[in-house]
Coordinates of C-alpha atoms and ligand atoms in Angstrom, one line a residue:
M1 CA 85.8 70.9 75.2
A2 CA 86.4 74.8 75.1
S3 CA 86.6 75.9 71.3
E4 CA 89.2 79.5 73.4
R5 CA 92.0 79.2 72.3
T6 CA 93.6 82.2 74.7
V7 CA 92.9 82.6 78.7
A8 CA 91.3 85.9 78.9
R9 CA 90.7 88.2 81.1
D10 CA 87.8 89.7 83.1
V11 CA 88.1 93.0 83.1
S12 CA 87.0 93.0 86.7
V13 CA 89.8 92.2 87.4
E14 CA 92.7 93.4 88.9
F15 CA 95.9 92.2 86.8
R16 CA 97.7 91.6 84.0
F17 CA 100.3 89.8 82.7
R18 CA 104.1 90.8 82.8
C19 CA 106.6 89.6 80.1
I20 CA 109.4 88.4 82.9
A21 CA 112.7 89.4 79.8
C22 CA 111.4 92.1 78.3
G23 CA 108.7 93.3 80.3
N24 CA 106.0 94.3 78.4
L25 CA 101.9 93.4 79.7
S26 CA 98.9 92.5 78.2
D27 CA 95.4 91.7 78.7
S28 CA 95.4 87.6 78.0
A29 CA 98.2 84.7 77.8
S30 CA 97.8 82.2 74.8
Q31 CA 97.4 79.0 76.3
N32 CA 101.3 77.7 76.5
F33 CA 102.0 81.4 78.6
R34 CA 103.9 83.0 77.0
C35 CA 105.2 86.7 74.8
A36 CA 104.0 87.0 72.6
E37 CA 106.8 89.4 71.9
C38 CA 109.6 87.4 72.8
G39 CA 108.6 84.1 73.8
D40 CA 109.7 84.7 77.3
L41 CA 108.1 83.5 80.4
L42 CA 105.0 85.7 82.5
E43 CA 103.9 86.3 85.6
I44 CA 100.8 88.3 87.0
T45 CA 101.6 91.8 88.1
Y46 CA 98.9 94.1 89.7
P47 CA 99.6 97.7 88.1
H48 CA 96.9 98.7 90.6
W49 CA 98.8 98.4 93.7
K50 CA 100.8 101.5 93.0
E51 CA 97.7 104.1 92.2
S52 CA 96.1 102.8 95.6
R53 CA 99.3 100.6 97.3
P54 CA 97.0 97.9 99.6
D55 CA 97.5 98.7 103.4
A56 CA 99.3 96.4 105.2
A57 CA 98.1 96.9 109.0
Q58 CA 94.9 96.0 107.3
L59 CA 96.1 93.4 105.8
K60 CA 97.6 91.4 108.5
S61 CA 94.3 92.4 110.4
T62 CA 91.8 91.5 107.8
W63 CA 93.4 87.4 107.3
R64 CA 94.1 87.2 110.8
D65 CA 89.9 88.1 111.0
R66 CA 89.2 85.1 108.3
R67 CA 91.0 82.9 111.0
L68 CA 87.8 83.2 112.4
S69 CA 85.5 82.5 109.2
S70 CA 83.8 78.4 108.5
N71 CA 83.2 80.4 104.9
A72 CA 85.7 77.6 102.9
I73 CA 87.6 80.6 101.2
D74 CA 88.0 82.0 104.5
L75 CA 89.5 78.1 105.4
S76 CA 91.6 77.9 102.7
G77 CA 95.3 79.0 103.5
V78 CA 95.7 79.8 100.4
W79 CA 92.1 82.7 99.2
R80 CA 92.7 84.1 103.4
F81 CA 95.4 85.8 101.3
R82 CA 93.2 86.9 98.2
D83 CA 93.7 90.0 98.2
L84 CA 97.2 89.8 96.9
L85 CA 96.0 87.3 94.4
P86 CA 94.5 87.0 90.8
A87 CA 90.8 88.4 92.4
L88 CA 87.8 86.0 92.0
E89 CA 83.9 86.9 90.7
N90 CA 82.4 85.4 93.8
D91 CA 83.5 83.0 96.7
Q92 CA 81.6 80.4 95.2
Q93 CA 84.4 80.3 92.1
A94 CA 87.2 79.1 93.8
I95 CA 88.3 75.2 93.6
T96 CA 89.0 74.4 97.0
L97 CA 90.6 71.7 99.7
R98 CA 91.1 73.8 102.2
E99 CA 95.4 73.3 101.5
G100 CA 97.1 75.6 102.8
N101 CA 97.7 76.4 106.5
A102 CA 100.8 74.4 106.9
P103 CA 102.1 74.6 110.1
L104 CA 105.8 76.0 110.9
Y105 CA 107.8 73.4 113.7
E106 CA 110.6 73.6 115.7
L107 CA 113.7 71.3 114.4
P108 CA 115.1 70.3 118.3
R109 CA 117.4 66.9 117.0
C110 CA 118.3 69.5 114.2
A111 CA 118.8 72.5 115.2
H112 CA 121.6 70.7 118.1
I113 CA 123.1 68.8 115.4
T114 CA 123.6 71.4 112.9
A115 CA 124.2 73.8 116.1
V116 CA 121.4 76.9 114.8
P117 CA 119.2 77.2 117.5
R118 CA 116.2 78.6 115.7
L119 CA 115.7 76.3 112.9
F120 CA 111.4 75.8 111.5
A121 CA 110.0 73.4 109.4
K122 CA 107.5 75.0 106.6
H123 CA 105.7 71.7 106.1
Q124 CA 104.1 72.5 103.3
G125 CA 103.9 68.2 102.7
M126 CA 100.3 68.8 105.3
N127 CA 98.6 70.1 102.9
P128 CA 95.1 67.8 101.0
T129 CA 98.0 65.5 98.9
G130 CA 100.7 65.8 100.5
S131 CA 102.5 68.5 98.9
F132 CA 102.8 72.0 98.3
K133 CA 101.2 71.9 94.7
D134 CA 98.5 72.9 95.9
A135 CA 98.8 75.5 96.7
G136 CA 99.5 76.1 93.1
M137 CA 96.7 74.4 92.2
T138 CA 93.1 75.4 93.8
V139 CA 94.4 78.9 92.2
A140 CA 95.4 77.8 88.9
A141 CA 92.4 75.0 88.4
T142 CA 90.2 77.9 89.5
F143 CA 91.2 79.8 86.5
A144 CA 91.2 77.1 83.8
R145 CA 87.6 76.2 85.0
R146 CA 86.7 79.7 84.8
A147 CA 87.9 80.7 81.3
G148 CA 86.1 77.4 80.3
F149 CA 87.9 74.6 79.4
R150 CA 87.0 71.4 80.0
W151 CA 90.3 69.0 79.9
V152 CA 93.3 70.1 82.5
A153 CA 96.9 68.9 81.7
C154 CA 100.0 68.6 83.1
A155 CA 103.4 67.5 82.8
S156 CA 105.2 65.8 86.5
T157 CA 107.2 63.8 88.9
G158 CA 105.0 63.1 90.6
N159 CA 103.3 66.3 92.7
T160 CA 102.0 68.7 90.7
S161 CA 99.6 65.0 89.0
A162 CA 98.7 64.3 92.2
S163 CA 97.3 67.9 93.0
M164 CA 95.9 69.1 89.2
A165 CA 94.1 65.2 89.3
A166 CA 92.5 66.2 92.6
Y167 CA 91.2 69.5 92.2
A168 CA 89.8 68.9 88.3
A169 CA 87.9 66.1 90.0
R170 CA 87.0 69.0 92.6
G171 CA 86.5 71.1 90.1
G172 CA 84.5 69.2 87.8
M173 CA 87.3 69.0 84.3
R174 CA 89.1 66.4 82.9
G175 CA 92.9 65.6 83.9
L176 CA 95.7 64.4 81.7
V177 CA 98.9 63.6 83.3
L178 CA 102.6 63.5 81.7
V179 CA 104.7 61.5 83.1
P180 CA 107.8 59.6 83.0
E181 CA 108.0 55.7 83.0
G182 CA 109.3 55.0 86.0
K183 CA 110.4 57.7 87.2
I184 CA 108.5 58.8 89.7
S185 CA 107.1 56.8 93.2
W186 CA 104.1 54.7 93.6
S187 CA 102.3 56.8 96.2
K188 CA 101.9 59.2 93.7
L189 CA 100.5 57.3 90.5
S190 CA 98.4 55.7 92.4
Q191 CA 96.9 59.2 94.1
A192 CA 96.1 60.5 90.0
L193 CA 95.2 57.4 89.3
D194 CA 92.3 57.7 92.2
Y195 CA 91.6 60.6 91.2
G196 CA 90.4 60.2 87.7
A197 CA 93.1 61.2 86.2
V198 CA 94.1 60.1 82.1
T199 CA 97.1 59.1 83.1
C200 CA 100.2 59.0 81.0
Q201 CA 103.5 57.3 81.6
L202 CA 105.9 58.5 78.9
R203 CA 109.0 56.3 77.3
T204 CA 111.2 59.9 78.7
D205 CA 112.4 61.9 80.9
F206 CA 110.4 64.9 83.1
D207 CA 111.7 67.2 80.4
G208 CA 110.8 65.0 78.2
C209 CA 106.6 65.3 79.2
L210 CA 107.3 69.3 80.1
R211 CA 108.6 69.7 76.6
L212 CA 105.6 67.2 74.4
L213 CA 103.3 69.5 76.5
Q214 CA 103.9 72.1 74.8
E215 CA 103.5 71.9 71.8
L216 CA 100.0 69.6 73.1
V217 CA 98.5 72.9 74.2
L218 CA 99.6 75.2 70.9
R219 CA 97.0 72.2 69.5
A220 CA 94.8 70.9 71.6
P221 CA 92.0 72.5 73.8
V222 CA 94.1 71.9 77.4
Y223 CA 95.0 74.3 80.3
Q224 CA 98.2 74.1 81.3
L225 CA 98.8 73.2 84.9
N226 CA 103.2 73.1 85.1
S227 CA 104.5 75.6 86.7
I228 CA 104.7 77.8 84.1
N229 CA 101.4 78.3 83.9
P230 CA 101.5 82.1 86.4
F231 CA 98.7 81.4 88.3
R232 CA 100.0 78.8 89.7
L233 CA 102.6 81.3 91.1
E234 CA 100.8 83.3 92.6
G235 CA 98.9 80.8 95.0
Q236 CA 102.8 79.2 95.7
K237 CA 103.3 82.8 97.3
T238 CA 101.1 82.0 99.8
L239 CA 103.3 80.2 101.3
A240 CA 105.4 83.1 102.3
F241 CA 102.7 84.8 103.6
E242 CA 101.7 82.0 105.7
L243 CA 104.9 81.8 106.6
L244 CA 105.0 84.9 107.6
E245 CA 102.4 85.3 110.5
Q246 CA 103.1 82.5 111.5
L247 CA 106.5 84.5 112.7
D248 CA 104.7 87.6 113.8
W249 CA 106.1 89.5 110.7
Q250 CA 109.5 89.1 112.0
P251 CA 111.3 87.7 108.4
P252 CA 114.0 84.9 109.6
D253 CA 117.4 85.6 108.2
H254 CA 117.0 82.8 105.5
I255 CA 114.1 80.3 103.7
I256 CA 116.2 77.8 102.2
V257 CA 113.5 75.5 98.9
P258 CA 114.9 72.8 97.0
G259 CA 114.7 73.6 93.3
G260 CA 112.8 71.2 91.0
N261 CA 111.5 73.2 87.6
L262 CA 112.7 76.9 89.6
G263 CA 108.3 77.6 89.5
N264 CA 108.1 77.3 93.9
S265 CA 111.7 79.4 95.2
S266 CA 110.1 82.1 92.0
A267 CA 106.9 82.1 93.6
I268 CA 108.3 82.4 97.1
G269 CA 111.0 85.4 96.3
K270 CA 107.8 86.9 94.5
A271 CA 105.5 86.7 97.5
L272 CA 109.1 88.6 99.4
V273 CA 109.5 91.1 96.9
E274 CA 106.2 92.5 96.7
M275 CA 105.6 92.0 101.2
R276 CA 108.8 94.0 100.6
D277 CA 107.4 96.7 98.7
L278 CA 103.7 96.6 99.8
G279 CA 105.3 97.5 103.8
L280 CA 104.2 94.2 105.4
I281 CA 108.1 93.1 106.5
S282 CA 111.0 95.1 107.0
R283 CA 113.9 93.6 105.3
L284 CA 114.2 90.9 102.2
P285 CA 115.4 86.8 103.9
K286 CA 117.6 85.8 101.5
L287 CA 115.9 82.6 99.6
S288 CA 118.6 79.8 99.2
V289 CA 117.6 77.0 96.1
I290 CA 118.8 73.4 97.0
Q291 CA 119.6 71.2 93.8
A292 CA 120.5 67.3 93.7
E293 CA 124.4 67.0 91.8
G294 CA 122.7 64.8 90.0
A295 CA 119.4 67.7 89.6
N296 CA 122.2 70.8 89.1
A297 CA 121.2 72.3 86.0
L298 CA 121.0 75.9 88.5
V299 CA 123.7 75.4 89.9
R300 CA 126.2 75.6 87.3
T301 CA 123.9 78.5 85.4
L302 CA 125.8 80.5 88.3
R303 CA 128.9 78.3 88.4
E304 CA 129.6 78.4 84.5
A305 CA 127.9 80.6 83.2
A306 CA 127.1 83.5 85.7
G307 CA 122.5 83.4 85.5
Q308 CA 122.9 84.0 81.5
R309 CA 121.9 81.3 79.7
L310 CA 120.6 78.0 80.5
I311 CA 122.9 74.7 81.3
N312 CA 120.7 72.1 80.8
V313 CA 122.0 68.9 82.0
A314 CA 120.7 64.9 82.1
A315 CA 119.4 64.9 85.7
E316 CA 119.8 61.8 87.9
T317 CA 118.6 61.3 90.7
R318 CA 116.8 59.9 94.1
A319 CA 114.5 62.6 96.1
T320 CA 112.7 61.9 91.8
A321 CA 110.6 64.9 92.7
I322 CA 113.8 67.2 91.7
R323 CA 115.3 64.6 88.8
I324 CA 115.2 67.7 86.7
G325 CA 117.2 68.8 84.0
N326 CA 115.7 71.5 81.8
P327 CA 114.1 74.1 83.8
A328 CA 111.7 76.2 83.7
S329 CA 111.5 79.1 85.4
W330 CA 115.2 78.8 86.1
K331 CA 114.8 83.0 84.6
K332 CA 112.8 83.9 87.7
A333 CA 115.0 81.7 90.0
V334 CA 118.2 83.7 88.9
H335 CA 116.0 87.0 89.8
V336 CA 115.4 86.3 93.8
L337 CA 118.2 85.2 94.1
E338 CA 119.3 88.1 92.9
A339 CA 117.0 90.7 95.3
T340 CA 116.7 88.2 98.5
D341 CA 120.9 88.0 98.1
G342 CA 120.3 83.9 98.9
A343 CA 122.5 81.3 97.8
C344 CA 121.9 78.0 95.6
E345 CA 124.0 75.2 96.1
Q346 CA 124.6 71.1 95.6
V347 CA 123.6 67.9 98.0
T348 CA 125.2 64.2 97.2
E349 CA 122.7 61.6 97.0
V350 CA 124.2 60.0 101.1
E351 CA 123.6 63.7 102.1
I352 CA 119.5 63.3 100.8
A353 CA 119.6 60.7 102.7
Q354 CA 122.0 61.4 105.4
A355 CA 119.3 64.9 106.5
K356 CA 116.3 62.8 105.7
A357 CA 115.8 60.3 108.3
E358 CA 117.7 63.8 110.5
I359 CA 113.7 64.9 109.3
G360 CA 112.1 62.0 109.8
A361 CA 114.0 61.3 113.3
E362 CA 112.2 64.4 114.0
G363 CA 108.4 63.1 114.2
I364 CA 107.9 65.1 110.9
G365 CA 109.5 63.3 107.9
C366 CA 109.5 64.3 104.1
E367 CA 110.2 63.0 100.9
P368 CA 113.7 63.3 100.0
A369 CA 113.7 66.5 97.6
S370 CA 112.6 68.3 101.1
A371 CA 115.8 66.9 102.5
V372 CA 117.8 68.6 100.1
T373 CA 116.8 71.9 103.0
L374 CA 118.9 70.2 105.4
A375 CA 122.0 69.0 104.1
G376 CA 121.6 72.4 102.0
L377 CA 121.9 73.7 105.2
K378 CA 124.9 71.7 106.1
K379 CA 126.5 73.1 102.9
L380 CA 126.0 76.9 104.2
L381 CA 127.3 77.4 107.6
K382 CA 130.2 75.5 106.9
Q383 CA 130.6 78.2 104.3
G384 CA 129.7 80.8 106.6
F385 CA 126.7 82.0 104.8
V386 CA 125.0 81.3 106.8
K387 CA 125.6 82.6 111.0
P388 CA 124.7 79.9 113.2
N389 CA 123.6 82.9 115.5
E390 CA 120.2 83.5 112.9
T391 CA 116.8 82.3 112.1
V392 CA 116.1 79.2 109.4
V393 CA 113.6 78.2 107.7
L394 CA 113.9 75.3 105.7
V395 CA 110.9 74.8 103.7
L396 CA 109.8 71.0 103.3
T397 CA 107.8 70.1 100.3
G398 CA 106.6 67.1 100.1
N399 CA 105.1 64.4 103.0
L400 CA 107.1 61.8 104.4
L401 CA 104.2 58.8 102.7
K402 CA 105.0 60.2 99.5
D403 CA 108.0 57.9 98.9
P404 CA 107.6 54.1 101.1
D405 CA 110.4 52.8 98.9
F406 CA 113.2 55.1 99.5
T407 CA 112.4 55.2 103.2
I408 CA 112.1 52.2 102.6
E409 CA 115.4 50.6 101.4
F410 CA 117.8 52.7 103.9
H411 CA 116.3 51.3 106.6
R412 CA 117.6 47.9 105.3
G413 CA 120.1 49.5 103.9
E414 CA 119.4 49.1 100.6
L415 CA 119.5 52.3 99.4
F416 CA 123.2 52.8 97.7
K417 CA 124.0 48.2 97.5
G418 CA 125.4 48.2 94.2
T419 CA 125.9 52.2 93.8
K420 CA 129.1 54.5 93.9
D421 CA 127.9 55.8 96.4
E422 CA 128.0 52.4 98.8
S423 CA 131.4 52.6 101.1
A424 CA 130.6 56.3 101.1
S425 CA 126.5 55.1 103.4
A426 CA 127.9 52.9 105.4
E427 CA 128.0 56.0 108.4
L428 CA 125.0 56.2 107.6
R429 CA 123.4 53.1 108.9
A430 CA 123.2 54.3 113.5
L431 CA 120.2 56.5 111.5
Q432 CA 118.9 53.2 109.4
R433 CA 116.1 51.1 111.7
P434 CA 115.4 48.1 109.5
P435 CA 111.9 46.4 111.0
V436 CA 112.7 42.9 112.4
V437 CA 110.9 40.3 111.7
L438 CA 110.2 37.5 115.5
D439 CA 108.6 34.3 116.0
A440 CA 105.0 35.7 117.7
T441 CA 106.6 35.2 121.5
L442 CA 107.2 37.4 124.3
D443 CA 110.8 36.7 125.1
A444 CA 111.3 37.4 121.4
V445 CA 109.2 40.6 121.5
I446 CA 111.6 41.7 125.1
R447 CA 114.7 40.9 123.7
T448 CA 114.4 43.5 121.2
L449 CA 113.8 45.8 123.1
E450 CA 116.8 45.0 125.6
Q451 CA 119.0 45.4 122.5
A452 CA 117.3 48.2 121.1
E453 CA 117.9 50.0 125.1
R454 CA 121.3 49.3 125.0
S455 CA 122.5 49.8 121.6
Ligands
F0G501 N1 110.2 68.8 96.2 C1 108.7 68.7 95.4 C2 108.7 67.6 96.9 C3 108.5 68.7 94.2 O1 107.8 68.0 93.9 C4 109.0 69.2 93.7 C5 109.0 69.2 91.8 C6 109.6 70.0 94.1 C7 110.2 69.7 95.5 C8 110.3 71.9 93.8 O2 109.8 72.8 93.1 O3 109.6 72.5 90.9 O4 108.6 74.1 92.3 O5 111.9 73.7 92.1 N2 107.8 68.7 92.3 C9 107.0 68.9 90.2 C10 106.1 67.7 90.5 C11 108.2 68.9 89.4 O6 106.4 67.7 88.3 O7 105.6 67.6 90.5 P1 109.7 73.2 91.1

């Protein structure tokens, strides 16, 4: 195991850590990635941008040219934007699975349902391990290896652990995963196992796992790869760079993301502000965060404490990826909502299930946590916050295959059986496509076809 306890910065690398609360600047961070002065979270900053601001037109053309390259680092949809990331000493340092490169899809059916004609999905579920986590993990895992760590670790609701396990394996490091027992999907758990991580199912929730990890990193030389780690957020910024490139640098009016531990919204917001400051875009889209009603810490923090102190909640939702009650990056998220004039909303379990089926019916699909974006858009439209003539991008964070139990229970009409939502969910029947078991005869199949045609 590495003996170093700090994440050292090489002199050639032009970035610093800045505390989000007291502004203290430092060249290195301790393993819990907290400010040595006040204990708040750190972010990465690039002081040299002030003196020699990267040229916006040059950046756009460099990024476009790299799309024609066959170098591993250019094939990564994250490292292609490396000019605005912490620098590497050489291209071979990057641990990459060709992450990023996530498609931007039109959503014609959902556009019809919501009456928002210009509606898009940025599908981060098309990443190598099936979620947006890969964009952050490639950067953070690379810097973990560079700092000499042998062990990397995370607490997770599933996707972070799948991603971390993969990048640890690719980078020749060992991975330690802490997940809440019985509260993550088998698909995600199976990824961590197959990629060779040491996987601990702890008898607690995600918040309990994260608390324990914070203590662990102060006692053992393991490098934490949760989104408290600011390198993760630097990688996740590239979602926004790529999105704007896909939109030919015309900012959409709204970007809508799910909120759990609130790292992703923070990263996207940071990227938008950086792009505006560097002249890559002329105005900021509004970034809105949607939470599940049962895991609505940010919604309550804004409504009941004006964003001044965190109101944590005992989280409960079938969208297990965002079953988080004590989000670590809440302050960063409050800052980006303020900076972009975004909104924060919550949606019910039934609304999530409906939205997920509607995205599925587009032939795209996503995991439940991602579907909060469409459900949230419907609310924001009703409130008049989003106007039908505006351009809206939903960030779909995870692949449909991440949580097959949810999908199968939904289509079989079992998702809400015996819950308080049972009667409210009756109206979702038209969206359900349960499998039918038949005798293996031509007649039986033709009858089914005819029935389906009539319905
Ligand atoms: N969507 C999915 C599919 C996620 O896995 C997560 C978080 C989020 C949304 C929320 O993003 O935490 O940055 O606000 N999953 C983490 C995990 C916590 O451990 O996989 P966030």
